[in-house]
């Protein structure tokens, strides 16, 4: 699975699913072989591969090919949920199960970013944090940024508690991405992330939305569907 929009602008990308699990805690050293296989499938030869230890933060770290800590494959950052680079041939990798991967690409400045946005990340507005970093550090104009919203759990299968609904009380359009089904709150991860993008100045026609649900598409891992033993999908992106 991949984004046609990103491919159009020469951003190599690949979403892996149940053919692997990128959970280092569960898979150990095998994840190195999984990443190697994905890179081969993408027909790329990155100078470096960056990942992060994702903890539902709003942190977006810059990747220059030398910073970060050495990892079993490439380099990574602790307590981080977003990566950004202005370097070609540097691959950025994120893991997800039912949360949302978002990719940002500034076609004029040639800036690439990827973030992991679950409900906690969305509540902290991590997509907006990535855009702010692109603007402040790389002089990006939001009108030049294209965004891919990757697969995530669909609203019908994403029941959340009242406390989650309350966490979004400061979002003026909260009821655009929440709805009640049989008395329980359900959250649309696609809609909340899109709302953040629009408020941050991204043009709607520059947003590509993946229609696949991690819960319904059995070729993708889903924490809600698989339970405690769930695996992790991944998304890799790189500017050629």
C-alpha atoms as one frame of an Amber mdcrd trajectory, in Angstrom:
protein
   0.000   0.000   0.000   1.268   3.476  -0.807   0.283   7.086  -1.499  -0.082
   8.004  -5.162   0.136  11.699  -4.224   3.566  11.253  -2.644   4.759   9.122
  -5.545   3.707  11.902  -7.917   6.210  14.200  -6.216   9.001  11.585  -6.108
   8.566  10.733  -2.437   9.167   7.001  -2.114   6.719   5.460   0.337   5.433
   2.106   1.540   2.929   0.978   4.158   3.537  -2.486   5.561   0.855  -4.578
   7.208   0.453  -8.114   8.476   3.340  -9.441   6.399   5.532  -8.036   9.187
   5.221  -6.575  12.649   7.556  -3.701  13.450   7.225  -4.164  17.212  10.804
  -4.460  18.471   9.516  -5.436  21.922   7.752  -8.481  20.467   9.828  -9.303
  17.391  13.345  -8.443  18.550  16.146  -8.479  15.970  13.782  -9.711  13.257
  12.602  -6.142  12.710  15.968  -5.410  11.088  15.244  -8.015   8.414  11.701
  -6.665   7.957  12.995  -3.151   7.330  15.655  -4.465   4.969  12.969  -6.278
   2.988  10.764  -3.168   2.817  13.657  -1.060   1.560  14.268  -3.674  -1.130
  10.596  -3.601  -2.135  10.762   0.189  -2.410  13.869  -0.051  -4.617  15.711
   2.593  -2.585  19.096   2.711  -0.894  18.822   5.254   1.939  21.899   6.798
   3.514  20.169   6.476   6.888  16.869   5.223   8.317  15.252   7.097  11.194
  12.565   5.830  13.554  11.458   6.757  17.059  10.252   5.308  20.320   6.646
   6.464  20.084   4.895   7.458  23.300   1.968   9.574  22.030   3.861  12.854
  22.386   3.725  15.989  20.248   7.517  15.946  19.694   8.845  16.210  16.127
  12.599  15.663  15.753  14.877  16.840  12.946  16.879  14.125  11.167  20.177
  15.148   9.551  21.758  11.732   9.019  24.094  11.996  12.012  21.974  12.858
  15.056  19.793  10.521  17.077  20.812   7.282  18.786  22.077   4.198  16.997
  19.407   1.521  16.678  19.220  -2.003  15.301  18.325  -0.441  11.988  19.473
   3.127  11.439  18.994   5.721  14.178  16.128   6.761  16.437  14.856   9.225
  19.022  13.215   8.397  22.396   9.803   9.799  23.392   9.138  11.110  19.889
   6.187  10.784  17.515   7.287  12.832  14.535  10.298  13.069  12.229  11.325
  15.780   9.769  14.181  16.195   7.290  15.394  18.429   4.499  17.857  15.774
   3.322  17.268  13.569   0.318  17.991   9.857   0.687  17.110   9.830   4.395
  14.247   7.437   5.146  11.732   8.174   7.910   9.827   5.272   9.503   6.850
   5.251  11.879   4.843   2.389  13.375   1.092   2.303  13.943  -1.776  -0.072
  14.647  -5.050   1.894  14.802  -3.472   5.361  15.101  -2.892   7.596  12.091
   0.318   8.106  10.125   0.462  11.503   8.400   3.067  12.526   5.843   3.851
  16.160   4.994   5.763  17.232   1.899   6.664  20.785   0.902   7.231  20.592
  -2.850   8.979  23.986  -3.058  11.316  23.744  -0.077  11.679  19.953  -0.349
  10.901  19.250   3.290   9.528  15.867   4.393   7.882  14.991   7.702   5.934
  12.067   9.124   3.957  11.938  12.381   2.102   9.358  14.449  -1.230  10.791
  15.556  -3.452   8.721  17.818  -6.149  10.426  19.861  -3.553  11.662  22.365
  -1.315  13.018  19.622  -4.257  14.645  17.898  -5.408  16.201  21.168  -1.899
  17.672  21.484  -2.154  18.741  17.814   0.982  16.964  16.634   0.062  17.540
  12.946   0.042  21.270  13.651   3.380  20.978  15.479   4.925  19.431  12.349
   3.568  22.254  10.195   4.832  24.876  12.658   8.298  23.296  12.542   8.247
  23.321   8.736   7.305  27.005   8.821   9.692  28.206  11.530  12.774  26.184
  10.644  12.455  25.737   6.893  10.324  28.723   5.794   7.538  26.514   4.446
   4.257  28.018   3.315   1.280  25.808   4.301  -0.167  26.387   0.821   2.810
  24.462  -0.609   2.450  21.489   1.733   0.799  18.253   0.595  -0.440  15.852
   3.261  -1.242  12.154   3.171  -3.546  10.837   5.911  -2.804   7.130   6.155
  -4.959   4.165   7.202  -6.398   4.160  10.703  -9.337   2.711  12.603 -12.762
   3.730  11.294 -15.232   5.635  13.448 -17.726   2.764  13.737 -15.112   0.529
  15.377 -13.404   3.178  17.498 -15.446   3.494  20.666 -13.943   5.821  23.274
 -14.922   6.918  26.747 -16.536  10.135  27.908 -13.120  11.237  29.184 -11.706
  11.201  25.652 -14.597  13.327  24.395 -13.889  15.825  27.188 -10.176  15.963
  26.292 -11.180  17.675  23.029 -13.318  20.336  24.706 -11.095  23.136  23.346
 -11.614  22.023  19.730 -14.278  24.329  18.347 -15.504  21.752  15.810 -15.392
  18.757  18.131 -18.714  17.328  17.002 -17.450  17.033  13.439 -15.268  14.093
  14.443 -17.199  12.571  17.370 -20.575  10.866  17.197 -22.641   8.720  19.523
 -23.447   5.167  18.518 -25.770   3.225  20.819 -25.042   5.639  23.660 -21.241
   5.522  23.378 -18.831   8.039  21.920 -16.969   7.130  18.739 -14.070   9.088
  17.259 -13.029   9.511  13.620  -9.236   9.692  13.541  -9.293  10.766   9.900
 -11.692  13.636  10.579  -9.925  15.012  13.657  -6.573  15.019  11.883  -8.075
  16.635   8.797  -9.666  19.319  10.985  -6.255  20.135  12.500  -4.690  20.355
   9.033  -7.352  22.724   7.714  -7.072  24.974  10.766  -3.292  25.060  10.253
  -3.726  26.413   6.729  -3.403  23.295   4.569  -5.580  23.479   1.440  -8.174
  20.711   1.330  -7.246  19.842  -2.274  -3.688  19.157  -1.052  -4.849  16.424
   1.325  -4.972  12.775   0.236  -6.977  10.473   2.509  -6.515   6.715   2.615
  -9.923   5.033   2.815  -8.666   1.806   4.396  -9.623   0.994   7.974  -6.995
  -0.837   9.993  -9.842  -2.676  11.725 -11.687  -3.791   8.574  -8.728  -4.395
   6.271  -7.423  -7.760   7.431  -4.098  -7.191   5.679  -3.339  -4.488   8.273
  -2.670  -4.855  11.989  -5.300  -3.457  14.369  -4.911  -3.214  18.125  -8.690
  -3.207  18.630  -9.175  -6.273  16.421  -6.120  -8.303  17.466  -6.099  -7.596
  21.193  -3.007  -7.618  23.414  -0.908  -9.572  20.925  -1.417  -6.939  18.206
   1.328  -6.244  15.686   2.515  -2.951  14.255   2.144  -1.664  10.723   4.740
   0.777   9.458   5.117   3.571   6.960   8.441   4.491   5.373   8.967   7.669
   3.333  12.032   9.124   1.620  12.769  11.964  -0.805  14.554  10.527  -3.819
